[in-house]
Short mmCIF file of C-alpha atoms in Angstrom, two decimals:
data_model
loop_
_atom_site.label_atom_id
_atom_site.label_comp_id
_atom_site.label_asym_id
_atom_site.label_seq_id
_atom_site.Cartn_x
_atom_site.Cartn_y
_atom_site.Cartn_z
CA UNK A 87 -0.45 -31.50 -0.49
CA UNK A 88 2.09 -31.32 2.31
CA UNK A 89 5.29 -29.40 1.57
CA UNK A 90 3.77 -27.98 -1.62
CA UNK A 91 4.37 -24.30 -2.32
CA UNK A 92 1.98 -22.67 -4.74
CA UNK A 93 3.03 -19.38 -6.34
CA UNK A 94 0.62 -17.14 -8.18
CA UNK A 95 -0.01 -13.57 -9.21
CA UNK A 96 -3.75 -14.21 -9.43
CA UNK A 97 -6.02 -12.19 -7.20
CA UNK A 98 -8.37 -15.06 -6.36
CA UNK A 99 -8.22 -18.84 -6.62
CA UNK A 100 -10.73 -21.57 -5.88
CA UNK A 101 -9.78 -24.92 -4.38
CA UNK A 102 -11.68 -28.19 -4.36
CA UNK A 103 -10.45 -31.17 -2.34
CA UNK A 104 -11.20 -34.52 -4.01
CA UNK A 105 -10.12 -37.88 -2.61
CA UNK A 106 -8.84 -39.88 -5.60
CA UNK A 107 -9.46 -43.13 -3.66
CA UNK A 108 -13.07 -42.09 -2.99
CA UNK A 109 -12.74 -42.93 0.70
CA UNK A 110 -13.82 -39.43 1.74
CA UNK A 111 -16.50 -37.07 0.51
CA UNK A 112 -15.55 -34.26 -1.82
CA UNK A 113 -15.10 -31.04 0.13
CA UNK A 114 -16.70 -27.68 -0.54
CA UNK A 115 -15.14 -25.25 -2.98
CA UNK A 116 -13.00 -22.75 -1.04
CA UNK A 117 -12.08 -19.31 -2.32
CA UNK A 118 -8.64 -17.86 -1.53
CA UNK A 119 -8.00 -14.14 -1.99
CA UNK A 120 -4.69 -12.41 -2.47
CA UNK A 121 -4.07 -8.96 -0.98
CA UNK A 122 -3.88 -5.98 -3.33
CA UNK A 123 -1.08 -3.56 -2.48
CA UNK A 124 -1.40 -0.04 -3.93
CA UNK A 125 1.73 2.12 -4.09
CA UNK A 126 2.58 5.51 -5.49
CA UNK A 127 5.66 7.31 -6.74
CA UNK A 128 5.46 11.14 -6.89
CA UNK A 129 7.89 13.09 -9.06
CA UNK A 130 8.56 16.83 -9.31
CA UNK A 131 9.25 17.68 -12.94
CA UNK A 132 11.24 20.65 -14.26
CA UNK A 133 9.34 23.87 -13.68
CA UNK A 134 7.73 22.54 -10.48
CA UNK A 135 5.09 20.42 -12.21
CA UNK A 136 4.15 17.36 -10.19
CA UNK A 137 3.23 13.90 -11.40
CA UNK A 138 2.39 10.68 -9.54
CA UNK A 139 2.49 7.10 -10.77
CA UNK A 140 0.17 4.62 -9.04
CA UNK A 141 0.71 0.85 -9.16
CA UNK A 142 -1.00 -2.21 -7.71
CA UNK A 143 0.26 -5.73 -7.17
CA UNK A 144 -1.02 -8.18 -8.17
CA UNK A 145 -2.40 -6.43 -11.25
CA UNK A 146 -5.88 -4.93 -10.91
CA UNK A 147 -7.96 -2.05 -12.25
CA UNK A 148 -7.19 1.21 -10.45
CA UNK A 149 -9.71 4.04 -10.15
CA UNK A 150 -8.82 7.39 -8.64
CA UNK A 151 -9.76 11.00 -7.97
CA UNK A 152 -8.49 14.03 -6.07
CA UNK A 153 -11.89 15.26 -4.86
CA UNK A 154 -12.43 12.84 -2.00
CA UNK A 155 -15.52 11.40 -3.68
CA UNK A 156 -15.90 7.61 -3.72
CA UNK A 157 -12.77 6.45 -5.58
CA UNK A 158 -14.61 3.26 -6.67
CA UNK A 159 -16.46 5.57 -9.06
CA UNK A 160 -13.39 7.59 -10.06
CA UNK A 161 -11.53 7.71 -13.34
CA UNK A 162 -9.79 4.54 -14.50
CA UNK A 163 -6.04 4.94 -14.06
CA UNK A 164 -4.37 4.93 -17.49
CA UNK A 165 -0.93 6.31 -16.64
CA UNK A 166 0.87 8.87 -14.50
CA UNK A 167 -1.39 11.58 -13.05
CA UNK A 168 -0.41 15.22 -13.50
CA UNK A 169 -1.14 17.15 -10.29
CA UNK A 170 -2.35 20.68 -11.05
CA UNK A 171 -1.26 23.74 -9.08
CA UNK A 172 1.26 23.71 -6.28
CA UNK A 173 -0.90 22.97 -3.19
CA UNK A 174 -0.68 19.76 -1.22
CA UNK A 175 -3.05 17.30 -2.94
CA UNK A 176 -4.52 13.96 -1.88
CA UNK A 177 -5.02 11.21 -4.44
CA UNK A 178 -7.75 8.74 -3.50
CA UNK A 179 -7.19 5.34 -5.16
CA UNK A 180 -9.17 2.12 -5.29
CA UNK A 181 -8.05 -1.12 -6.95
CA UNK A 182 -10.22 -4.14 -7.71
CA UNK A 183 -9.87 -7.50 -9.42
CA UNK A 184 -12.07 -10.60 -9.20
CA UNK A 185 -14.07 -9.15 -6.32
CA UNK A 186 -10.98 -8.30 -4.25
CA UNK A 187 -10.56 -4.60 -3.51
CA UNK A 188 -8.24 -2.23 -1.69
CA UNK A 189 -8.30 1.51 -1.06
CA UNK A 190 -5.44 3.88 -0.34
CA UNK A 191 -5.01 7.64 -0.09
CA UNK A 192 -1.75 9.41 -0.95
CA UNK A 193 -0.85 12.95 0.01
CA UNK A 194 1.29 14.61 -2.62
CA UNK A 195 3.33 17.41 -0.99
CA UNK A 196 3.49 20.97 -2.24
CA UNK A 197 5.95 21.45 -5.08
CA UNK A 198 8.29 23.47 -2.85
CA UNK A 199 8.04 21.22 0.21
CA UNK A 200 11.16 19.50 1.46
CA UNK A 201 11.00 16.48 3.74
CA UNK A 202 8.05 14.23 4.49
CA UNK A 203 4.43 15.29 4.80
CA UNK A 204 3.27 14.74 8.38
CA UNK A 205 -0.39 14.55 9.35
CA UNK A 206 -0.33 14.86 13.13
CA UNK A 207 -3.84 13.43 13.53
CA UNK A 208 -2.94 10.12 11.81
CA UNK A 209 -0.43 7.45 12.80
CA UNK A 210 2.70 7.23 10.67
CA UNK A 211 4.93 4.25 10.06
CA UNK A 212 8.64 4.34 9.70
CA UNK A 213 9.44 1.96 6.87
CA UNK A 214 13.18 2.12 7.15
CA UNK A 215 15.30 0.44 9.77
CA UNK A 216 17.22 2.94 11.84
CA UNK A 217 20.67 1.93 12.98
CA UNK A 218 22.44 4.10 15.52
CA UNK A 219 26.07 3.88 16.57
CA UNK A 220 26.02 4.10 20.30
CA UNK A 221 23.95 5.84 22.91
CA UNK A 222 24.80 9.39 21.74
CA UNK A 223 23.20 8.88 18.29
CA UNK A 224 20.28 6.98 19.82
CA UNK A 225 19.62 9.77 22.33
CA UNK A 226 19.82 12.43 19.58
CA UNK A 227 17.24 10.52 17.52
CA UNK A 228 14.90 10.22 20.52
CA UNK A 229 15.18 13.97 21.17
CA UNK A 230 14.35 14.58 17.49
CA UNK A 231 11.30 12.28 17.69
CA UNK A 232 10.18 14.10 20.83
CA UNK A 233 10.45 17.48 19.07
CA UNK A 234 8.12 16.10 16.37
CA UNK A 235 5.71 14.95 19.10
CA UNK A 236 6.18 11.38 17.84
CA UNK A 237 5.10 8.37 19.86
CA UNK A 238 7.13 5.22 19.37
CA UNK A 239 5.72 1.74 19.82
CA UNK A 240 6.46 -1.86 18.85
CA UNK A 241 9.33 -3.38 16.95
CA UNK A 242 12.01 -2.89 19.60
CA UNK A 243 14.83 -5.37 20.09
#
């Protein structure tokens, strides 16, 4: 199947190669697995109430909890999660479909927190391209990273 592009939203597919001319033996069935990507979108509602929406692509069943217990055994996600209180809270999520699974933890900041939540013991990834105009802006950004005790690596051009 050279130059053939297959598109799917399935989590798993099985392939079997069969020679229509019967010159070669039929191959073994091969399983292909897609990657599940879990994302979240926190929202602060009027009055300081917090809510988080969790999604997974391709579609799969999501289970979750905020206790840190095994999220595979957590509640089935049925819609946005209301976060009680105003303390920083971690949501532990697990998604599974057709034997393919993925886990992800999300830290929901305090209701009054501004800016990102930084866990200094864990690596962070900058998911936005930074574009600086000249050496002055670049140097200012590096000084800022240094003040945050950030270590930069990879992705330089």
